[in-house]
Amino acid sequence: MLFISLNLPLFFVATSISIVPPYAYSSINNYNKCGFRYYLDSVLKINKYEETFAIKVGNLFHDLLSKCFNDGFDLDREWDLFVSKLELSNKDNVLLIKLKDELRLIIKFIRNLHEETYLVNKKMEEKIYIDKSRDIDISFMGIIDKCMYNSKDGEDLVAIVDYKTGNPDINLYNVAYGIDMQLPIYWYL
C-alpha cells in the first residue's frame, strides 16, 4: 500500500486555490526530499528549469529507445533528426559522437534481451492515469518508459522498465520509508 503524507498547510493551500494536480513520481519524490521545493514547483509553479546537456541526452535516449522496436527504425536518421533540433556547443557535439556509439550498443543489447524473453508485447512511453478520489480529489500519473507483458500458462507476466541516463542513487531499502518509489508506483499504476 502506498502512503503519501501531505504537510497540512501545503494541503490546505493546494485545495483552497483549486490546484490538485495528478501526482507524478517526480512530484512525490520532490516532496519527500524537500516539502518547500515541492511547494514552489508543484503548487506555486515557480521553478527554474534549465535544459542542461544531461537533460538533452536523457531526452534523446528516451526518444530513441521508445522507437527502437518500430519497423524500419534507423538509429542514424532518428538521431540526426532529434539532434538537429538541439542547441549544442562544440564540446557537446564531440561528446555526442561517443554517446551515439554507446546507444547503438545499448539498443543491440536490449534487442537481444527481448529475443530471450516470453514478454513479446510492449508498450513504450505509456502515459497512465489513475483516479483515487474519494473524500479528496487525488489522482496519480506516470509515464512508463517500457512495459513488456504476455500471458503464459494462465498467468499474466509483466516487466516494467525505466531507463536511467544519469547517475540515480536508487536503494530498494528506501522503499520502506517512502523514498525511491518510482518503480513501485509505476507497478501500482
PDB file of N, CA, C and O in Angstrom, residues 10 13-14 17-23 27 36-49:
ATOM      1  N   LEU A  10       0.428  22.853   3.403  1.00  0.00           N
ATOM      2  CA  LEU A  10       0.567  22.719   1.961  1.00  0.00           C
ATOM      3  C   LEU A  10      -0.711  22.147   1.356  1.00  0.00           C
ATOM      4  O   LEU A  10      -1.197  22.620   0.343  1.00  0.00           O
ATOM      5  N   VAL A  13      -3.362  24.842   1.244  1.00  0.00           N
ATOM      6  CA  VAL A  13      -3.086  25.812   0.184  1.00  0.00           C
ATOM      7  C   VAL A  13      -3.477  25.223  -1.168  1.00  0.00           C
ATOM      8  O   VAL A  13      -4.157  25.856  -1.957  1.00  0.00           O
ATOM      9  N   ALA A  14      -3.077  23.988  -1.433  1.00  0.00           N
ATOM     10  CA  ALA A  14      -3.360  23.369  -2.733  1.00  0.00           C
ATOM     11  C   ALA A  14      -4.855  23.219  -2.963  1.00  0.00           C
ATOM     12  O   ALA A  14      -5.349  23.481  -4.057  1.00  0.00           O
ATOM     13  N   ILE A  17      -6.875  26.791  -3.362  1.00  0.00           N
ATOM     14  CA  ILE A  17      -6.764  27.504  -4.631  1.00  0.00           C
ATOM     15  C   ILE A  17      -7.054  26.569  -5.810  1.00  0.00           C
ATOM     16  O   ILE A  17      -6.718  26.850  -6.931  1.00  0.00           O
ATOM     17  N   SER A  18      -7.706  25.451  -5.509  1.00  0.00           N
ATOM     18  CA  SER A  18      -8.177  24.500  -6.515  1.00  0.00           C
ATOM     19  C   SER A  18      -7.076  24.010  -7.444  1.00  0.00           C
ATOM     20  O   SER A  18      -7.273  23.873  -8.632  1.00  0.00           O
ATOM     21  N   ILE A  19      -5.914  23.759  -6.895  1.00  0.00           N
ATOM     22  CA  ILE A  19      -4.826  23.168  -7.677  1.00  0.00           C
ATOM     23  C   ILE A  19      -4.473  21.846  -7.018  1.00  0.00           C
ATOM     24  O   ILE A  19      -3.718  21.811  -6.057  1.00  0.00           O
ATOM     25  N   VAL A  20      -5.070  20.790  -7.479  1.00  0.00           N
ATOM     26  CA  VAL A  20      -4.721  19.462  -7.021  1.00  0.00           C
ATOM     27  C   VAL A  20      -4.380  18.666  -8.278  1.00  0.00           C
ATOM     28  O   VAL A  20      -5.240  18.037  -8.876  1.00  0.00           O
ATOM     29  N   PRO A  21      -3.121  18.769  -8.708  1.00  0.00           N
ATOM     30  CA  PRO A  21      -2.736  18.132  -9.964  1.00  0.00           C
ATOM     31  C   PRO A  21      -2.659  16.619  -9.810  1.00  0.00           C
ATOM     32  O   PRO A  21      -2.636  16.111  -8.694  1.00  0.00           O
ATOM     33  N   PRO A  22      -2.609  15.909 -10.916  1.00  0.00           N
ATOM     34  CA  PRO A  22      -2.298  14.493 -10.773  1.00  0.00           C
ATOM     35  C   PRO A  22      -0.870  14.384 -10.245  1.00  0.00           C
ATOM     36  O   PRO A  22       0.012  15.116 -10.697  1.00  0.00           O
ATOM     37  N   TYR A  23      -0.666  13.554  -9.264  1.00  0.00           N
ATOM     38  CA  TYR A  23       0.651  13.422  -8.663  1.00  0.00           C
ATOM     39  C   TYR A  23       1.478  12.456  -9.489  1.00  0.00           C
ATOM     40  O   TYR A  23       1.075  11.339  -9.743  1.00  0.00           O
ATOM     41  N   SER A  27       6.933  14.509  -8.565  1.00  0.00           N
ATOM     42  CA  SER A  27       6.429  15.453  -7.566  1.00  0.00           C
ATOM     43  C   SER A  27       6.411  14.818  -6.172  1.00  0.00           C
ATOM     44  O   SER A  27       6.709  15.483  -5.185  1.00  0.00           O
ATOM     45  N   PHE A  36       9.392  22.199   0.835  1.00  0.00           N
ATOM     46  CA  PHE A  36       9.367  23.564   0.295  1.00  0.00           C
ATOM     47  C   PHE A  36       9.622  23.550  -1.210  1.00  0.00           C
ATOM     48  O   PHE A  36       8.991  24.293  -1.960  1.00  0.00           O
ATOM     49  N   ARG A  37      10.533  22.702  -1.647  1.00  0.00           N
ATOM     50  CA  ARG A  37      10.786  22.575  -3.088  1.00  0.00           C
ATOM     51  C   ARG A  37       9.522  22.125  -3.807  1.00  0.00           C
ATOM     52  O   ARG A  37       9.174  22.631  -4.870  1.00  0.00           O
ATOM     53  N   TYR A  38       8.816  21.150  -3.227  1.00  0.00           N
ATOM     54  CA  TYR A  38       7.556  20.686  -3.809  1.00  0.00           C
ATOM     55  C   TYR A  38       6.565  21.848  -3.897  1.00  0.00           C
ATOM     56  O   TYR A  38       5.900  22.033  -4.916  1.00  0.00           O
ATOM     57  N   TYR A  39       6.461  22.605  -2.829  1.00  0.00           N
ATOM     58  CA  TYR A  39       5.540  23.743  -2.781  1.00  0.00           C
ATOM     59  C   TYR A  39       5.843  24.733  -3.902  1.00  0.00           C
ATOM     60  O   TYR A  39       4.941  25.186  -4.611  1.00  0.00           O
ATOM     61  N   LEU A  40       7.111  25.068  -4.091  1.00  0.00           N
ATOM     62  CA  LEU A  40       7.495  26.010  -5.146  1.00  0.00           C
ATOM     63  C   LEU A  40       7.229  25.446  -6.539  1.00  0.00           C
ATOM     64  O   LEU A  40       6.670  26.126  -7.400  1.00  0.00           O
ATOM     65  N   ASP A  41       7.620  24.180  -6.759  1.00  0.00           N
ATOM     66  CA  ASP A  41       7.496  23.580  -8.095  1.00  0.00           C
ATOM     67  C   ASP A  41       6.062  23.200  -8.450  1.00  0.00           C
ATOM     68  O   ASP A  41       5.590  23.521  -9.535  1.00  0.00           O
ATOM     69  N   SER A  42       5.373  22.518  -7.550  1.00  0.00           N
ATOM     70  CA  SER A  42       4.090  21.912  -7.897  1.00  0.00           C
ATOM     71  C   SER A  42       2.870  22.743  -7.547  1.00  0.00           C
ATOM     72  O   SER A  42       1.837  22.604  -8.176  1.00  0.00           O
ATOM     73  N   VAL A  43       2.981  23.578  -6.534  1.00  0.00           N
ATOM     74  CA  VAL A  43       1.826  24.386  -6.128  1.00  0.00           C
ATOM     75  C   VAL A  43       1.918  25.786  -6.731  1.00  0.00           C
ATOM     76  O   VAL A  43       1.013  26.233  -7.430  1.00  0.00           O
ATOM     77  N   LEU A  44       3.025  26.475  -6.475  1.00  0.00           N
ATOM     78  CA  LEU A  44       3.173  27.840  -6.986  1.00  0.00           C
ATOM     79  C   LEU A  44       3.666  27.880  -8.429  1.00  0.00           C
ATOM     80  O   LEU A  44       3.625  28.930  -9.061  1.00  0.00           O
ATOM     81  N   LYS A  45       4.148  26.743  -8.925  1.00  0.00           N
ATOM     82  CA  LYS A  45       4.667  26.639 -10.302  1.00  0.00           C
ATOM     83  C   LYS A  45       5.833  27.599 -10.535  1.00  0.00           C
ATOM     84  O   LYS A  45       5.972  28.185 -11.586  1.00  0.00           O
ATOM     85  N   ILE A  46       6.668  27.734  -9.497  1.00  0.00           N
ATOM     86  CA  ILE A  46       7.865  28.565  -9.594  1.00  0.00           C
ATOM     87  C   ILE A  46       9.051  27.604  -9.604  1.00  0.00           C
ATOM     88  O   ILE A  46       9.434  27.076  -8.578  1.00  0.00           O
ATOM     89  N   ASN A  47       9.589  27.372 -10.771  1.00  0.00           N
ATOM     90  CA  ASN A  47      10.770  26.523 -10.827  1.00  0.00           C
ATOM     91  C   ASN A  47      11.705  27.039 -11.907  1.00  0.00           C
ATOM     92  O   ASN A  47      11.287  27.605 -12.902  1.00  0.00           O
ATOM     93  N   LYS A  48      12.958  26.865 -11.652  1.00  0.00           N
ATOM     94  CA  LYS A  48      13.968  27.302 -12.604  1.00  0.00           C
ATOM     95  C   LYS A  48      14.409  26.064 -13.373  1.00  0.00           C
ATOM     96  O   LYS A  48      15.210  25.265 -12.896  1.00  0.00           O
ATOM     97  N   TYR A  49      13.847  25.904 -14.550  1.00  0.00           N
ATOM     98  CA  TYR A  49      14.191  24.756 -15.371  1.00  0.00           C
ATOM     99  C   TYR A  49      15.291  25.161 -16.335  1.00  0.00           C
ATOM    100  O   TYR A  49      15.166  26.127 -17.065  1.00  0.00           O
TER     101      TYR A  49
END
